[in-house]
Amino acid sequence: QKISFKYLKYTINDVEHPTERRQGKLYKVSPYRLLLNDGNYYLLAFDDWSKEMRTYRIDRMKEVELVNEPREGQEVFAEIDIETYTTRVFSMFGGEKQHVGIRFINPLLDAAIDRFGTGRGVFYRPEGEKHFVVTTEVEISDQFFGWICGFSGKVKITSPDSVVKKFVAHLDKIRKKYESCSEDE
């Protein structure tokens, strides 16, 4: 059956104490599977509002209750290849480790905390009214650069210059692939 809960988010002014998303409005979902990634448990569930599968961090769910309604989304869940899904949602990096500075727009704080956490060696600071910067150690790789690209310009690597240059070279390599448009590549 369905469950309901309040879902928490972080604010740049207090990365240690999350607040309720959507002013405390309840989420109602049909649970399907628990997933484990990087020490965090996630619930894979069919969301009543969006009518699609979503993942929710278990430690960000509060006031979880059973809802006396039958579960929905069986057809959507049946179409999911769990291995492909988890790889896509929880892509791992793998490369040379370096400390980097990454600037995000404020609404992406939860995504940053999901990826980097709030533990030792991870620092968050506001930058102006619309951005914050995360400084942390990252494995520099094509997967990391792809993760950055996935935010469509809402995220920017700011330091060190060597990583910024590697990212620009990565983008140039992709651009050049499309300039030639050869079917052999």
Coordinates of N, CA and C in Angstrom, one line a residue:
Q1 N 0.8 -1.2 0.0 CA 0.0 0.0 0.0 C 0.9 1.2 0.0
K2 N 0.3 2.4 -0.1 CA 1.0 3.7 -0.2 C 1.5 4.1 1.2
I3 N 2.4 5.0 1.2 CA 2.9 5.7 2.4 C 2.9 7.2 2.2
S4 N 2.9 7.9 3.3 CA 3.0 9.4 3.2 C 4.2 9.8 4.1
F5 N 4.8 10.9 3.8 CA 5.9 11.4 4.7 C 6.1 12.8 4.4
K6 N 6.9 13.5 5.2 CA 7.4 14.8 5.0 C 8.8 14.6 4.6
Y7 N 9.3 15.4 3.6 CA 10.7 15.2 3.1 C 11.5 16.4 3.4
L8 N 12.7 16.2 3.8 CA 13.6 17.3 4.3 C 14.6 17.7 3.2
K9 N 15.0 19.0 3.4 CA 16.0 19.6 2.5 C 16.9 20.4 3.3
Y10 N 18.1 20.8 2.8 CA 19.0 21.6 3.5 C 18.9 23.0 3.0
T11 N 19.4 24.0 3.8 CA 19.5 25.4 3.4 C 21.0 25.8 3.6
I12 N 21.5 26.7 2.8 CA 22.9 27.0 2.9 C 23.2 27.7 4.2
N13 N 22.3 28.2 4.9 CA 22.5 28.9 6.2 C 22.7 27.8 7.3
D14 N 22.2 26.6 7.1 CA 22.4 25.5 8.1 C 22.4 24.2 7.4
V15 N 23.6 23.8 7.0 CA 23.8 22.5 6.3 C 23.7 21.3 7.3
E16 N 23.7 21.6 8.6 CA 23.6 20.5 9.6 C 22.2 20.1 9.9
H17 N 21.2 21.0 9.8 CA 19.8 20.8 10.2 C 18.9 21.0 9.0
P18 N 18.4 19.9 8.4 CA 17.5 20.1 7.3 C 16.1 20.6 7.7
T19 N 15.4 21.2 6.7 CA 14.0 21.7 7.0 C 13.1 21.0 6.0
E20 N 11.8 21.1 6.3 CA 10.8 20.4 5.4 C 10.7 21.0 4.1
R21 N 10.6 20.2 3.1 CA 10.4 20.6 1.7 C 8.9 21.0 1.6
R22 N 8.6 21.8 0.6 CA 7.2 22.2 0.2 C 6.4 22.6 1.4
Q23 N 7.0 23.4 2.3 CA 6.4 23.9 3.5 C 5.7 22.8 4.4
G24 N 6.3 21.6 4.4 CA 5.8 20.5 5.2 C 4.6 19.7 4.5
K25 N 4.3 20.0 3.3 CA 3.3 19.3 2.6 C 3.7 17.8 2.5
L26 N 2.7 16.9 2.7 CA 3.0 15.5 2.6 C 3.3 15.0 1.2
Y27 N 4.2 14.1 1.1 CA 4.5 13.3 -0.1 C 3.7 12.0 0.0
K28 N 3.1 11.6 -1.1 CA 2.4 10.3 -1.0 C 2.9 9.4 -2.2
V29 N 3.5 8.3 -1.8 CA 4.1 7.4 -2.8 C 3.7 6.0 -2.7
S30 N 4.0 5.2 -3.7 CA 3.8 3.7 -3.7 C 5.2 3.1 -3.6
P31 N 5.7 2.6 -2.5 CA 7.0 2.1 -2.4 C 7.2 0.8 -3.1
Y32 N 8.4 0.6 -3.7 CA 8.8 -0.6 -4.5 C 10.1 -1.3 -4.0
R33 N 11.1 -0.5 -3.7 CA 12.4 -1.1 -3.4 C 13.2 -0.2 -2.6
L34 N 14.0 -0.8 -1.7 CA 15.1 -0.1 -1.0 C 16.4 -0.2 -1.8
L35 N 17.1 0.9 -2.0 CA 18.4 0.8 -2.7 C 19.5 1.4 -1.7
L36 N 20.7 0.8 -1.9 CA 21.8 1.3 -1.0 C 22.8 1.9 -1.9
N37 N 23.3 3.1 -1.7 CA 24.4 3.7 -2.4 C 25.2 4.5 -1.5
D38 N 26.5 4.2 -1.5 CA 27.5 5.0 -0.8 C 27.1 5.2 0.7
G39 N 26.6 4.1 1.3 CA 26.2 4.2 2.7 C 24.9 4.8 3.0
N40 N 24.1 5.2 2.0 CA 22.8 5.8 2.2 C 21.7 4.9 1.6
Y41 N 20.6 4.8 2.3 CA 19.5 4.0 1.8 C 18.5 4.9 1.2
Y42 N 18.0 4.5 0.0 CA 17.0 5.2 -0.7 C 15.8 4.4 -1.0
L43 N 14.6 5.0 -1.0 CA 13.4 4.3 -1.3 C 13.1 4.6 -2.8
L44 N 12.9 3.6 -3.6 CA 12.4 3.7 -5.0 C 10.9 3.6 -4.9
A45 N 10.2 4.6 -5.3 CA 8.8 4.7 -5.2 C 8.1 5.4 -6.4
F46 N 6.9 5.0 -6.6 CA 6.1 5.7 -7.6 C 5.4 6.9 -7.0
D47 N 5.7 8.1 -7.5 CA 5.2 9.3 -6.9 C 3.8 9.6 -7.4
D48 N 2.9 9.9 -6.4 CA 1.5 10.2 -6.8 C 1.3 11.4 -7.6
W49 N 2.1 12.5 -7.3 CA 2.0 13.7 -8.0 C 2.6 13.7 -9.4
S50 N 3.8 13.2 -9.5 CA 4.5 13.3 -10.8 C 4.2 12.1 -11.7
K51 N 3.6 11.0 -11.1 CA 3.3 9.8 -11.9 C 4.5 9.2 -12.5
E52 N 5.6 9.2 -11.7 CA 6.9 8.5 -12.2 C 7.6 8.0 -11.0
M53 N 8.6 7.1 -11.3 CA 9.5 6.6 -10.3 C 10.4 7.6 -9.8
R54 N 10.6 7.7 -8.5 CA 11.5 8.7 -7.9 C 12.3 7.9 -6.8
T55 N 13.4 8.5 -6.4 CA 14.2 8.0 -5.3 C 14.2 9.0 -4.1
Y56 N 14.0 8.5 -2.9 CA 14.0 9.4 -1.7 C 15.0 8.9 -0.7
R57 N 15.8 9.7 -0.2 CA 16.7 9.3 0.9 C 16.0 9.0 2.1
I58 N 16.2 7.8 2.6 CA 15.4 7.4 3.8 C 15.7 8.3 5.0
D59 N 16.9 8.8 5.2 CA 17.2 9.6 6.3 C 16.6 11.0 6.2
R60 N 16.0 11.3 5.1 CA 15.4 12.6 4.9 C 13.8 12.5 5.0
M61 N 13.3 11.3 5.2 CA 11.9 11.1 5.3 C 11.5 11.2 6.8
K62 N 10.5 11.9 7.1 CA 10.0 12.0 8.5 C 8.5 11.9 8.6
E63 N 8.0 11.4 9.7 CA 6.6 11.2 9.9 C 6.0 10.3 8.9
V64 N 6.7 9.1 8.6 CA 6.3 8.2 7.6 C 5.0 7.4 8.2
E65 N 4.0 7.3 7.4 CA 2.8 6.6 7.8 C 2.2 5.8 6.6
L66 N 1.5 4.7 7.0 CA 0.8 3.9 5.9 C -0.4 4.7 5.5
V67 N -0.7 4.6 4.2 CA -1.9 5.2 3.7 C -2.8 4.1 3.2
N68 N -4.1 4.1 3.6 CA -5.0 3.0 3.3 C -5.5 3.1 1.8
E69 N -4.5 3.1 0.9 CA -4.8 3.1 -0.6 C -3.9 2.1 -1.2
P70 N -4.4 1.4 -2.3 CA -3.6 0.5 -3.0 C -2.4 1.1 -3.7
R71 N -1.3 0.4 -3.8 CA -0.1 0.9 -4.5 C -0.4 1.1 -6.0
E72 N 0.2 2.1 -6.6 CA 0.2 2.4 -8.0 C 1.5 2.2 -8.6
G73 N 1.6 2.2 -10.0 CA 2.9 2.3 -10.7 C 3.5 0.9 -11.0
Q74 N 2.7 -0.2 -10.9 CA 3.3 -1.5 -11.1 C 3.9 -1.6 -12.5
E75 N 3.2 -1.0 -13.5 CA 3.6 -1.1 -14.9 C 5.0 -0.3 -15.1
V76 N 5.1 0.8 -14.4 CA 6.3 1.6 -14.5 C 7.5 0.9 -13.9
F77 N 7.2 0.3 -12.7 CA 8.3 -0.5 -12.0 C 8.7 -1.7 -12.8
A78 N 7.8 -2.4 -13.4 CA 8.1 -3.6 -14.2 C 9.0 -3.2 -15.4
E79 N 9.0 -2.0 -15.9 CA 9.8 -1.6 -17.0 C 11.2 -1.2 -16.6
I80 N 11.5 -1.1 -15.3 CA 12.8 -0.6 -14.9 C 13.8 -1.8 -14.8
D81 N 15.0 -1.6 -15.4 CA 16.1 -2.5 -15.2 C 16.9 -1.9 -14.0
I82 N 16.8 -2.5 -12.8 CA 17.3 -2.0 -11.6 C 18.8 -1.6 -11.7
E83 N 19.6 -2.5 -12.4 CA 21.0 -2.3 -12.5 C 21.3 -1.0 -13.3
T84 N 20.6 -0.8 -14.4 CA 20.8 0.4 -15.3 C 20.3 1.6 -14.5
Y85 N 19.2 1.4 -13.8 CA 18.6 2.6 -13.1 C 19.5 3.1 -12.0
T86 N 20.1 2.1 -11.2 CA 21.0 2.6 -10.1 C 22.3 3.1 -10.7
T87 N 22.8 2.6 -11.8 CA 24.0 3.2 -12.4 C 23.7 4.6 -12.8
R88 N 22.6 4.8 -13.4 CA 22.2 6.2 -13.9 C 22.0 7.1 -12.8
V89 N 21.3 6.7 -11.8 CA 20.9 7.6 -10.7 C 22.1 7.8 -9.7
F90 N 22.9 6.7 -9.5 CA 24.0 6.8 -8.5 C 25.4 6.6 -9.2
S91 N 25.6 7.3 -10.3 CA 26.8 7.1 -11.1 C 28.0 7.3 -10.2
M92 N 29.0 6.4 -10.4 CA 30.2 6.5 -9.6 C 31.3 7.2 -10.5
F93 N 32.2 7.8 -9.9 CA 33.2 8.6 -10.6 C 34.4 7.7 -10.9
G94 N 35.5 7.8 -10.2 CA 36.7 7.0 -10.4 C 37.7 7.7 -11.2
G95 N 38.7 8.2 -10.6 CA 39.8 8.9 -11.2 C 40.7 9.5 -10.2
E96 N 41.6 10.4 -10.6 CA 42.6 11.0 -9.7 C 41.8 12.0 -8.7
K97 N 42.1 11.8 -7.4 CA 41.4 12.7 -6.4 C 42.1 14.0 -6.4
Q98 N 41.3 15.1 -6.3 CA 41.7 16.4 -6.2 C 40.7 17.3 -5.4
H99 N 41.2 18.3 -4.7 CA 40.2 19.2 -4.0 C 39.8 20.2 -5.1
V100 N 38.5 20.4 -5.2 CA 37.9 21.3 -6.2 C 36.9 22.2 -5.5
G101 N 36.7 23.3 -6.1 CA 35.6 24.3 -5.7 C 34.5 24.2 -6.8
I102 N 33.3 24.0 -6.4 CA 32.2 23.9 -7.4 C 31.1 24.9 -7.0
R103 N 30.7 25.8 -7.9 CA 29.7 26.8 -7.6 C 28.3 26.2 -8.1
F104 N 27.3 26.3 -7.3 CA 25.9 25.8 -7.6 C 24.9 27.0 -7.4
I105 N 23.8 26.9 -8.2 CA 22.7 27.8 -7.8 C 22.1 27.2 -6.5
N106 N 21.5 28.1 -5.7 CA 21.0 27.7 -4.4 C 20.0 26.5 -4.4
P107 N 19.1 26.4 -5.4 CA 18.1 25.3 -5.4 C 18.8 23.9 -5.5
L108 N 20.1 23.9 -5.9 CA 20.8 22.6 -6.0 C 21.5 22.1 -4.8
L109 N 21.2 22.7 -3.6 CA 22.0 22.4 -2.4 C 21.7 20.9 -2.1
D110 N 20.5 20.4 -2.2 CA 20.2 19.0 -1.8 C 21.0 18.1 -2.7
A111 N 21.1 18.4 -4.0 CA 21.9 17.6 -5.0 C 23.3 17.5 -4.6
A112 N 23.9 18.7 -4.1 CA 25.3 18.7 -3.7 C 25.5 17.9 -2.4
I113 N 24.6 18.1 -1.5 CA 24.7 17.3 -0.2 C 24.5 15.8 -0.5
D114 N 23.6 15.5 -1.4 CA 23.4 14.0 -1.7 C 24.7 13.5 -2.3
R115 N 25.4 14.2 -3.1 CA 26.7 13.7 -3.7 C 27.9 13.8 -2.8
F116 N 28.0 14.9 -2.0 CA 29.2 15.1 -1.2 C 29.1 14.9 0.3
G117 N 27.8 15.0 0.8 CA 27.6 14.9 2.2 C 27.9 16.2 2.9
T118 N 28.0 16.1 4.3 CA 28.3 17.2 5.1 C 29.4 16.9 6.1
G119 N 30.1 15.8 5.8 CA 31.2 15.4 6.8 C 32.5 16.1 6.7
R120 N 33.5 15.5 7.3 CA 34.8 16.1 7.3 C 35.3 16.3 5.9
G121 N 36.0 17.4 5.7 CA 36.6 17.7 4.4 C 35.6 18.2 3.3
V122 N 34.4 18.5 3.7 CA 33.4 19.1 2.8 C 32.9 20.4 3.4
F123 N 33.1 21.5 2.6 CA 32.8 22.8 3.1 C 31.9 23.5 2.2
Y124 N 30.8 24.1 2.7 CA 29.8 24.9 2.0 C 29.9 26.3 2.4
R125 N 29.7 27.2 1.5 CA 29.7 28.6 1.8 C 28.8 29.4 0.8
P126 N 28.0 30.3 1.2 CA 27.2 31.1 0.3 C 28.1 32.0 -0.6
E127 N 27.7 32.2 -1.8 CA 28.4 33.2 -2.7 C 27.4 34.1 -3.3
G128 N 27.2 35.2 -2.8 CA 26.2 36.1 -3.2 C 24.8 35.6 -2.7
E129 N 23.8 36.1 -3.4 CA 22.4 35.7 -3.0 C 21.9 34.5 -3.7
K130 N 22.5 34.2 -4.8 CA 21.9 33.1 -5.7 C 22.7 31.8 -5.8
H131 N 24.0 31.9 -5.2 CA 24.9 30.7 -5.3 C 25.5 30.3 -4.0
F132 N 26.0 29.1 -4.0 CA 26.9 28.6 -2.9 C 28.0 27.8 -3.6
V133 N 29.1 27.7 -2.8 CA 30.3 27.0 -3.3 C 30.6 25.8 -2.4
V134 N 30.8 24.7 -3.0 CA 31.3 23.5 -2.2 C 32.7 23.3 -2.5
T135 N 33.5 23.1 -1.5 CA 34.9 22.7 -1.6 C 35.1 21.3 -1.0
T136 N 35.6 20.4 -1.8 CA 35.7 19.0 -1.4 C 36.7 18.2 -2.3
E137 N 37.0 17.0 -1.9 CA 37.8 16.2 -2.7 C 36.9 15.4 -3.7
V138 N 37.3 15.4 -4.9 CA 36.5 14.7 -6.0 C 37.5 13.9 -6.8
E139 N 37.0 12.7 -7.3 CA 37.7 11.9 -8.3 C 37.5 12.5 -9.7
I140 N 38.5 13.1 -10.3 CA 38.4 13.8 -11.6 C 38.3 12.7 -12.7
S141 N 37.2 12.7 -13.4 CA 36.9 11.7 -14.5 C 35.9 12.2 -15.4
D142 N 35.7 11.5 -16.5 CA 34.7 11.8 -17.5 C 33.3 11.8 -16.8
Q143 N 33.1 10.8 -15.9 CA 31.8 10.7 -15.2 C 31.5 11.9 -14.4
F144 N 32.6 12.4 -13.7 CA 32.4 13.6 -12.9 C 32.0 14.8 -13.8
F145 N 32.8 14.9 -14.9 CA 32.4 16.0 -15.8 C 31.0 15.9 -16.4
G146 N 30.6 14.6 -16.7 CA 29.3 14.4 -17.1 C 28.2 14.8 -16.1
W147 N 28.5 14.5 -14.8 CA 27.6 14.9 -13.7 C 27.5 16.4 -13.7
I148 N 28.6 17.1 -13.9 CA 28.6 18.6 -13.9 C 27.7 19.0 -15.1
C149 N 27.9 18.4 -16.3 CA 27.2 18.8 -17.5 C 25.7 18.6 -17.3
G150 N 25.3 17.6 -16.5 CA 23.9 17.3 -16.3 C 23.1 18.4 -15.7
F151 N 23.8 19.4 -15.1 CA 23.1 20.5 -14.5 C 22.9 21.7 -15.5
S152 N 23.3 21.5 -16.7 CA 23.0 22.5 -17.8 C 23.4 23.9 -17.5
G153 N 24.6 24.0 -17.0 CA 25.2 25.4 -16.8 C 24.8 26.0 -15.4
K154 N 24.1 25.2 -14.6 CA 23.7 25.7 -13.3 C 24.8 25.5 -12.2
V155 N 25.8 24.8 -12.7 CA 27.0 24.4 -11.8 C 28.2 24.7 -12.6
K156 N 29.3 25.2 -11.8 CA 30.5 25.6 -12.4 C 31.7 25.2 -11.6
I157 N 32.7 24.5 -12.1 CA 33.9 24.2 -11.4 C 34.7 25.5 -11.4
T158 N 35.1 25.9 -10.2 CA 35.7 27.2 -10.0 C 37.2 27.1 -9.7
S159 N 37.6 26.0 -9.1 CA 39.1 25.8 -8.8 C 39.3 24.3 -8.6
P160 N 40.6 23.9 -8.8 CA 41.7 24.7 -9.2 C 41.7 24.9 -10.7
D161 N 42.5 25.8 -11.2 CA 42.6 26.1 -12.7 C 42.9 24.8 -13.5
S162 N 43.7 23.9 -13.0 CA 44.0 22.7 -13.7 C 42.8 21.8 -14.0
V163 N 41.8 21.7 -13.0 CA 40.6 21.0 -13.2 C 39.7 21.7 -14.2
V164 N 39.6 23.0 -14.1 CA 38.8 23.9 -15.0 C 39.3 23.6 -16.4
K165 N 40.6 23.6 -16.6 CA 41.2 23.4 -18.0 C 40.8 22.0 -18.5
K166 N 40.9 21.0 -17.6 CA 40.5 19.6 -18.0 C 39.1 19.6 -18.4
F167 N 38.2 20.3 -17.7 CA 36.8 20.3 -18.0 C 36.5 20.9 -19.3
V168 N 37.2 22.1 -19.6 CA 37.1 22.8 -20.9 C 37.6 21.8 -22.0
A169 N 38.7 21.1 -21.8 CA 39.2 20.2 -22.8 C 38.2 19.1 -23.0
H170 N 37.5 18.6 -22.0 CA 36.5 17.6 -22.1 C 35.3 18.1 -23.0
L171 N 34.9 19.3 -22.7 CA 33.8 19.9 -23.5 C 34.2 20.1 -25.0
D172 N 35.5 20.5 -25.2 CA 36.0 20.7 -26.6 C 36.0 19.3 -27.3
K173 N 36.4 18.3 -26.6 CA 36.5 16.9 -27.2 C 35.1 16.5 -27.7
I174 N 34.1 16.8 -26.8 CA 32.7 16.4 -27.2 C 32.2 17.3 -28.4
R175 N 32.5 18.6 -28.3 CA 32.1 19.5 -29.4 C 32.7 19.0 -30.7
K176 N 34.0 18.7 -30.7 CA 34.7 18.3 -31.9 C 34.0 17.0 -32.5
K177 N 33.6 16.1 -31.6 CA 32.9 14.9 -32.1 C 31.6 15.3 -32.9
Y178 N 30.9 16.3 -32.5 CA 29.7 16.7 -33.2 C 30.0 17.6 -34.4
E179 N 31.2 18.2 -34.5 CA 31.5 19.0 -35.7 C 31.8 18.1 -36.8
S180 N 32.4 16.9 -36.6 CA 32.8 16.0 -37.7 C 31.6 15.2 -38.1
C181 N 30.7 14.9 -37.1 CA 29.5 14.1 -37.4 C 29.7 12.8 -38.2
S182 N 30.8 12.2 -38.1 CA 31.2 11.0 -38.8 C 30.4 9.8 -38.1
E183 N 29.9 8.9 -39.0 CA 29.2 7.7 -38.4 C 30.2 6.7 -37.8
D184 N 31.5 6.8 -38.2 CA 32.5 5.9 -37.7 C 32.8 6.1 -36.2
E185 N 32.5 7.2 -35.7 CA 32.9 7.6 -34.3 C 31.9 7.1 -33.3

